[in-house]
Amino acid sequence: MFTVILHLNSLRYMVPAAMMMGCAPTYLRAYFGCHALSYVLPVRWYRAVEDTVWATYQRLVEFFFEHYSGVEVILYGEAEDCLSKKENVVYVSNHQTTLDWVVTDMLAARAGCLGRIRYILKSGLKFLPLYGYVFGLHGSIFVNRGKQGTPPSFTKVSKQLKSLRDHKIPVWMVVFPEGTRFRPDKAEVIKASQGFAYGQDLPVLHHVLSPRVRATHLCVEGFRGYVDTLYDVTIAYSNTGEQGEGQVKRREAPSMPDFLMGKCPRIHIHMRRIAVDSIPSDIIDFQRWLHGVFAEKDRMLADFYSEDPDKRGHLEGEGRRSRLGLGTTFPAFAVSMLSMVPFVMLSSQRQAYWKLWVYGGLFTVIWMKLAT
């Protein structure tokens, strides 16, 4: 009986995962069409079409990760002010899990800006079959974390940012400056981060990693004069230590399967707006400024995991529960499921479906190898 219960519980993530992955060839077809349009349409027109395709898939993701999961989203700080505006921003967040990408969707959906999301990503992700190609076509920028400071990387990133700015493409450029996930069990990573801060005479951080400066600095400088605002986002997941008594042992943030199985009932998100004009341009000054931003995150998270019951389990300020209307995500779910009908009903389309997975996956990996 216990085995049956475990099996049924696993379906809570297997079914939505299968549906989201199962739709990938459908969206790949759409992206091949978008790629063709890029040769005949003005850049802004093509980007508007492509952003719509991107936003539709992200709304499907949101349907499962918010409405299906039933998670409670609690917002703090200037979140309501941020999400009431449709503005171009650099988005900076702490990084604990792949779920952080979904949190970006949650916020952008509330702001009506899902199509604007573009990422600074580590270069290895461009070789993900199907998805790496889509990330690249959408305007995400791949960087080699070990070579961010070399001239070729600097020049390439700057050119990509300039293209988005010159064509006035709406953008939420998302950066996770830590460069890797904060995991409480990775003591050697945390120790190295703290050693770097100590060696630079910077505050030693305990709940976030010392931020890498190059990619964030490139984004801010590349968009200066086009983007007026930086969103400083701090995320805390309830299952990592929101409740309890006495000494707190911070647990690892949930994986996507954990989240879909209901193991994280709440997400706490603090947002604040920072004027880009107030951010220093000099990279040395910028490094100290960015580290100070992460020191603030560290302070908030220290309170979140505090033994003090008045501080524990919430971020700075008054938390407000935020509900996203089902009408925001269900139409995308319905459209995505309907797009799968031909693949199920017609033999020729079933063959096309598997060819899209096999040959499309191979093509996208080769394309990203040669074109990026």
Coordinates of C-alpha atoms in Angstrom, one line a residue:
M1 CA 0.0 0.0 0.0
F2 CA 2.8 2.4 0.9
T3 CA 4.5 1.6 -2.5
V4 CA 1.2 2.5 -4.3
I5 CA 1.0 5.8 -2.4
L6 CA 4.6 6.7 -3.3
H7 CA 3.9 5.8 -7.0
L8 CA 0.7 8.0 -7.0
N9 CA 2.6 10.9 -5.4
S10 CA 5.4 10.7 -8.0
L11 CA 2.7 11.2 -10.7
R12 CA 2.2 14.7 -9.2
Y13 CA 5.4 15.8 -11.0
M14 CA 5.7 13.1 -13.7
V15 CA 2.4 14.1 -15.4
P16 CA 3.1 17.9 -15.6
A17 CA 6.8 17.2 -16.5
A18 CA 5.7 15.0 -19.3
M19 CA 3.2 17.6 -20.6
M20 CA 5.7 20.4 -20.5
M21 CA 8.4 18.3 -22.2
G22 CA 5.9 16.7 -24.5
C23 CA 4.9 20.1 -26.0
A24 CA 8.5 21.0 -26.8
P25 CA 8.5 19.8 -30.4
T26 CA 5.3 21.8 -31.0
Y27 CA 7.0 25.0 -29.8
L28 CA 10.2 24.0 -31.7
R29 CA 8.2 24.1 -34.9
A30 CA 7.0 27.6 -33.9
Y31 CA 10.5 28.7 -33.2
F32 CA 11.8 27.4 -36.6
G33 CA 9.1 29.6 -38.1
C34 CA 10.2 32.5 -36.0
H35 CA 13.8 32.0 -37.2
A36 CA 12.6 32.1 -40.8
L37 CA 10.7 35.4 -40.0
S38 CA 13.9 36.9 -38.7
Y39 CA 15.2 37.1 -42.2
V40 CA 12.1 38.9 -43.7
L41 CA 10.6 41.0 -40.9
P42 CA 12.0 44.1 -39.2
V43 CA 13.7 43.1 -35.9
R44 CA 11.1 44.7 -33.7
W45 CA 8.2 42.9 -35.5
Y46 CA 10.0 39.6 -35.5
R47 CA 10.8 40.0 -31.8
A48 CA 7.2 40.8 -31.0
V49 CA 6.1 37.5 -32.6
E50 CA 8.9 35.5 -31.0
D51 CA 8.1 37.0 -27.6
T52 CA 4.5 35.9 -27.9
V53 CA 5.6 32.3 -28.5
W54 CA 8.0 32.4 -25.6
A55 CA 5.3 33.9 -23.3
T56 CA 2.8 31.3 -24.3
Y57 CA 5.1 28.4 -23.2
Q58 CA 6.1 30.2 -20.0
R59 CA 2.4 30.6 -19.2
L60 CA 2.1 26.8 -19.6
V61 CA 5.0 26.5 -17.1
E62 CA 3.3 28.9 -14.8
F63 CA 0.0 26.9 -15.0
F64 CA 1.8 23.9 -13.5
F65 CA 4.2 25.5 -11.1
E66 CA 1.7 27.9 -9.6
H67 CA -1.9 26.8 -10.2
Y68 CA -1.3 23.1 -10.3
S69 CA 1.1 23.1 -7.4
G70 CA -1.1 25.5 -5.3
V71 CA 1.9 27.4 -4.0
E72 CA 1.3 30.5 -2.0
V73 CA 3.4 33.5 -3.2
I74 CA 4.2 36.1 -0.6
L75 CA 5.6 39.4 -1.8
Y76 CA 7.6 42.0 0.2
G77 CA 9.2 45.3 -0.2
E78 CA 8.5 47.3 -3.4
A79 CA 7.1 44.2 -5.2
E80 CA 3.7 45.7 -5.9
D81 CA 5.2 48.9 -7.2
C82 CA 7.6 46.9 -9.4
L83 CA 5.0 44.6 -10.9
S84 CA 2.6 47.5 -11.6
K85 CA 5.0 48.8 -14.3
K86 CA 5.9 47.5 -17.7
E87 CA 9.5 48.7 -17.8
N88 CA 12.8 47.5 -19.1
V89 CA 15.0 46.2 -16.2
V90 CA 18.1 44.3 -15.2
Y91 CA 16.8 41.6 -12.7
V92 CA 19.3 40.4 -10.1
S93 CA 18.5 37.5 -7.7
N94 CA 20.1 35.1 -5.3
H95 CA 20.3 31.6 -6.7
Q96 CA 19.4 28.4 -4.8
T97 CA 17.7 26.0 -7.3
T98 CA 16.6 25.7 -10.9
L99 CA 13.2 26.8 -9.5
D100 CA 14.5 30.3 -9.4
W101 CA 13.9 30.5 -13.1
V102 CA 10.2 29.8 -12.5
V103 CA 10.1 32.5 -9.8
T104 CA 11.1 34.9 -12.5
D105 CA 8.1 33.7 -14.5
M106 CA 5.8 34.2 -11.5
L107 CA 6.9 37.8 -11.2
A108 CA 6.9 38.6 -14.9
A109 CA 3.4 37.1 -15.3
R110 CA 2.1 39.5 -12.7
A111 CA 3.7 42.4 -14.5
G112 CA 2.5 41.3 -17.9
C113 CA 6.1 41.0 -19.1
L114 CA 6.6 37.3 -19.6
G115 CA 7.8 37.8 -23.2
R116 CA 10.5 40.2 -22.1
I117 CA 12.5 37.7 -20.0
R118 CA 16.0 37.0 -21.2
Y119 CA 18.8 35.4 -19.3
I120 CA 22.5 35.5 -18.7
L121 CA 23.3 31.8 -18.8
K122 CA 26.4 29.6 -18.4
S123 CA 27.6 28.5 -21.8
G124 CA 27.0 24.8 -21.3
L125 CA 23.2 25.4 -21.3
K126 CA 23.3 26.3 -25.0
F127 CA 23.8 22.6 -25.8
L128 CA 20.6 21.5 -24.2
P129 CA 18.7 19.9 -27.1
L130 CA 15.8 22.1 -28.3
Y131 CA 15.9 24.4 -25.2
G132 CA 19.4 25.8 -25.7
Y133 CA 18.4 26.9 -29.3
V134 CA 15.2 28.5 -28.0
F135 CA 17.1 30.4 -25.2
G136 CA 19.6 31.7 -27.8
L137 CA 16.9 32.7 -30.3
H138 CA 15.0 34.5 -27.6
G139 CA 18.0 36.7 -26.9
S140 CA 19.5 35.1 -23.8
I141 CA 23.3 35.5 -23.6
F142 CA 25.7 32.6 -22.8
V143 CA 28.9 33.3 -20.9
N144 CA 31.8 31.1 -19.9
R145 CA 32.1 31.7 -16.2
G146 CA 35.8 30.9 -16.3
K147 CA 36.5 33.4 -19.1
Q148 CA 34.2 36.3 -18.4
G149 CA 37.0 38.7 -18.2
T150 CA 38.7 37.8 -21.5
P151 CA 38.3 40.3 -24.5
P152 CA 36.3 37.8 -26.8
S153 CA 33.7 37.2 -24.1
F154 CA 33.5 40.9 -23.2
T155 CA 33.1 41.9 -26.8
K156 CA 30.4 39.3 -27.7
V157 CA 28.2 40.0 -24.7
S158 CA 28.5 43.8 -25.3
K159 CA 27.4 43.4 -28.9
Q160 CA 24.4 41.3 -27.9
L161 CA 23.3 43.8 -25.3
K162 CA 23.8 46.6 -27.8
S163 CA 21.6 44.9 -30.4
L164 CA 18.8 44.6 -27.9
R165 CA 19.2 48.2 -26.9
D166 CA 19.6 49.6 -30.4
H167 CA 16.4 47.8 -31.7
K168 CA 14.6 48.9 -28.5
I169 CA 13.6 45.3 -27.6
P170 CA 11.6 45.1 -24.4
V171 CA 13.7 43.3 -21.8
W172 CA 13.9 41.8 -18.4
M173 CA 17.6 40.8 -18.4
V174 CA 17.9 38.2 -15.6
V175 CA 21.2 37.6 -13.9
F176 CA 22.1 35.3 -11.0
P177 CA 25.5 36.9 -10.0
E178 CA 26.5 34.0 -7.7
G179 CA 27.2 32.0 -10.8
T180 CA 26.1 28.7 -9.1
R181 CA 23.5 27.6 -6.7
F182 CA 23.8 28.2 -2.9
R183 CA 23.5 24.7 -1.4
P184 CA 24.0 24.3 2.4
D185 CA 25.7 20.9 2.0
K186 CA 28.4 22.3 -0.4
A187 CA 30.7 23.5 2.4
E188 CA 33.7 23.8 0.1
V189 CA 31.9 26.2 -2.2
I190 CA 30.6 28.4 0.7
K191 CA 34.1 28.4 2.2
A192 CA 35.7 29.5 -1.0
S193 CA 33.1 32.3 -1.4
Q194 CA 33.7 33.5 2.1
G195 CA 37.5 33.3 1.6
F196 CA 37.2 35.5 -1.4
A197 CA 35.2 38.1 0.5
Y198 CA 37.7 38.1 3.4
G199 CA 40.6 38.5 1.0
Q200 CA 38.9 41.5 -0.7
D201 CA 38.1 43.1 2.7
L202 CA 34.3 42.6 1.9
P203 CA 31.6 41.4 4.3
V204 CA 31.6 37.6 4.7
L205 CA 28.3 36.1 3.6
H206 CA 26.6 33.1 5.1
H207 CA 23.3 32.6 3.2
V208 CA 24.4 33.7 -0.2
L209 CA 27.6 33.4 -2.2
S210 CA 29.9 36.3 -3.0
P211 CA 28.6 37.6 -6.4
R212 CA 30.7 37.4 -9.5
V213 CA 30.8 40.9 -10.9
R214 CA 31.6 40.7 -14.7
A215 CA 28.2 39.6 -16.2
T216 CA 26.1 42.0 -14.0
H217 CA 28.5 44.9 -14.7
L218 CA 28.3 44.2 -18.5
C219 CA 24.5 44.2 -18.3
V220 CA 24.2 47.4 -16.3
E221 CA 26.7 49.3 -18.5
G222 CA 25.4 47.8 -21.7
F223 CA 21.9 49.0 -20.9
R224 CA 22.8 52.3 -19.2
G225 CA 20.6 55.0 -20.8
Y226 CA 18.1 52.4 -22.1
V227 CA 17.2 50.6 -18.8
D228 CA 16.4 52.9 -15.9
T229 CA 15.9 50.3 -13.1
L230 CA 17.5 47.3 -11.5
Y231 CA 15.2 44.9 -9.7
D232 CA 16.9 43.5 -6.6
V233 CA 15.1 40.2 -5.8
T234 CA 15.6 38.0 -2.8
I235 CA 13.9 34.5 -2.7
A236 CA 13.3 32.3 0.3
Y237 CA 11.6 28.9 0.1
S238 CA 9.4 27.8 3.0
N239 CA 10.7 24.2 3.1
T240 CA 14.3 25.4 3.7
G241 CA 13.6 26.4 7.4
E242 CA 10.6 28.7 7.6
Q243 CA 9.1 26.9 10.6
G244 CA 10.3 25.2 13.7
E245 CA 11.7 26.0 17.1
G246 CA 15.2 26.4 18.5
Q247 CA 18.4 26.1 16.4
V248 CA 17.8 26.4 12.7
K249 CA 19.5 24.1 10.2
R250 CA 18.9 25.5 6.8
R251 CA 17.8 22.8 4.3
E252 CA 18.4 22.7 0.5
A253 CA 15.9 24.6 -1.7
P254 CA 13.4 22.4 -3.5
S255 CA 14.0 20.9 -6.9
M256 CA 11.4 21.2 -9.6
P257 CA 10.0 17.6 -8.9
D258 CA 9.9 18.4 -5.1
F259 CA 8.0 21.6 -5.8
L260 CA 5.4 20.0 -8.0
M261 CA 4.9 17.3 -5.3
G262 CA 3.9 20.1 -2.9
K263 CA 7.0 20.0 -0.7
C264 CA 7.3 23.8 -0.7
P265 CA 3.9 25.4 0.1
R266 CA 5.2 29.0 0.1
I267 CA 7.6 31.2 -1.7
H268 CA 8.7 34.4 -0.1
I269 CA 10.0 37.1 -2.5
H270 CA 11.4 40.5 -1.6
M271 CA 11.8 43.1 -4.4
R272 CA 13.2 46.6 -4.4
R273 CA 13.9 49.1 -7.3
I274 CA 17.3 50.6 -7.7
A275 CA 17.9 53.4 -10.2
V276 CA 20.6 52.5 -12.6
D277 CA 21.9 56.1 -12.5
S278 CA 22.8 55.4 -8.8
I279 CA 24.9 52.4 -9.6
P280 CA 28.7 53.1 -10.0
S281 CA 30.3 52.5 -13.4
D282 CA 33.8 51.8 -12.3
I283 CA 34.1 48.0 -12.0
I284 CA 36.0 48.2 -8.7
D285 CA 33.3 50.4 -7.2
F286 CA 30.7 48.3 -8.8
Q287 CA 32.1 45.1 -7.2
R288 CA 31.8 46.7 -3.7
W289 CA 28.3 48.0 -4.5
L290 CA 27.1 44.5 -5.8
H291 CA 28.6 42.8 -2.8
G292 CA 26.7 45.2 -0.6
V293 CA 23.5 44.3 -2.4
F294 CA 24.2 40.6 -1.6
A295 CA 25.1 41.5 2.0
E296 CA 21.6 43.0 2.4
K297 CA 20.2 39.7 1.0
D298 CA 22.3 37.8 3.5
R299 CA 21.0 39.9 6.4
M300 CA 17.4 39.3 5.3
L301 CA 17.9 35.6 5.0
A302 CA 19.7 35.4 8.3
D303 CA 16.5 36.8 9.9
F304 CA 14.4 34.4 7.9
Y305 CA 16.4 31.5 9.5
S306 CA 16.7 33.1 12.8
E307 CA 15.9 31.4 16.1
D308 CA 13.9 34.6 17.0
P309 CA 10.3 33.7 16.3
D310 CA 9.5 37.4 15.5
K311 CA 12.0 37.3 12.6
R312 CA 11.9 33.7 11.4
G313 CA 9.9 32.7 8.4
H314 CA 9.4 36.0 6.7
L315 CA 11.5 38.6 4.8
E316 CA 11.8 42.3 5.5
G317 CA 8.6 44.3 5.8
E318 CA 5.0 43.3 5.6
G319 CA 4.3 40.2 3.5
R320 CA 1.3 40.2 1.2
R321 CA -0.1 37.1 -0.4
S322 CA -0.3 37.5 -4.2
R323 CA -2.7 35.5 -6.3
L324 CA -2.4 35.1 -10.1
G325 CA -5.7 34.7 -11.9
L326 CA -6.2 31.3 -13.6
G327 CA -7.2 33.2 -16.8
T328 CA -3.5 34.2 -17.0
T329 CA -2.3 30.6 -17.5
F330 CA -5.1 28.3 -18.5
P331 CA -5.6 29.5 -22.1
A332 CA -1.9 28.7 -22.7
F333 CA -2.4 25.3 -21.2
A334 CA -5.4 24.7 -23.4
V335 CA -3.7 25.9 -26.6
S336 CA -0.6 23.7 -25.8
M337 CA -2.7 20.6 -25.2
L338 CA -4.7 21.2 -28.4
S339 CA -1.5 21.6 -30.4
M340 CA -0.7 18.0 -29.4
V341 CA -3.9 16.5 -30.8
P342 CA -2.5 16.0 -34.3
F343 CA 0.6 14.2 -32.9
V344 CA -1.7 11.8 -31.1
M345 CA -4.4 11.3 -33.7
L346 CA -2.5 11.1 -37.0
S347 CA 0.2 8.5 -37.9
S348 CA 2.1 10.9 -40.1
Q349 CA 2.2 13.5 -37.3
R350 CA 3.4 10.9 -34.8
Q351 CA 6.3 10.2 -37.0
A352 CA 6.9 13.9 -37.4
Y353 CA 6.8 14.3 -33.6
W354 CA 9.6 11.8 -33.0
K355 CA 11.7 13.2 -35.9
L356 CA 11.4 16.7 -34.3
W357 CA 12.7 15.3 -31.1
V358 CA 15.6 13.3 -32.7
Y359 CA 16.6 15.4 -35.7
G360 CA 15.4 18.7 -34.2
G361 CA 17.5 18.0 -31.0
L362 CA 20.5 17.1 -33.1
F363 CA 20.1 20.2 -35.3
T364 CA 19.7 22.6 -32.4
V365 CA 22.9 21.3 -30.7
I366 CA 24.9 21.6 -33.9
W367 CA 23.4 25.0 -34.7
M368 CA 24.4 26.3 -31.2
K369 CA 27.9 24.9 -31.6
L370 CA 28.5 26.6 -34.9
A371 CA 26.5 29.8 -34.6
T372 CA 27.4 30.9 -31.0

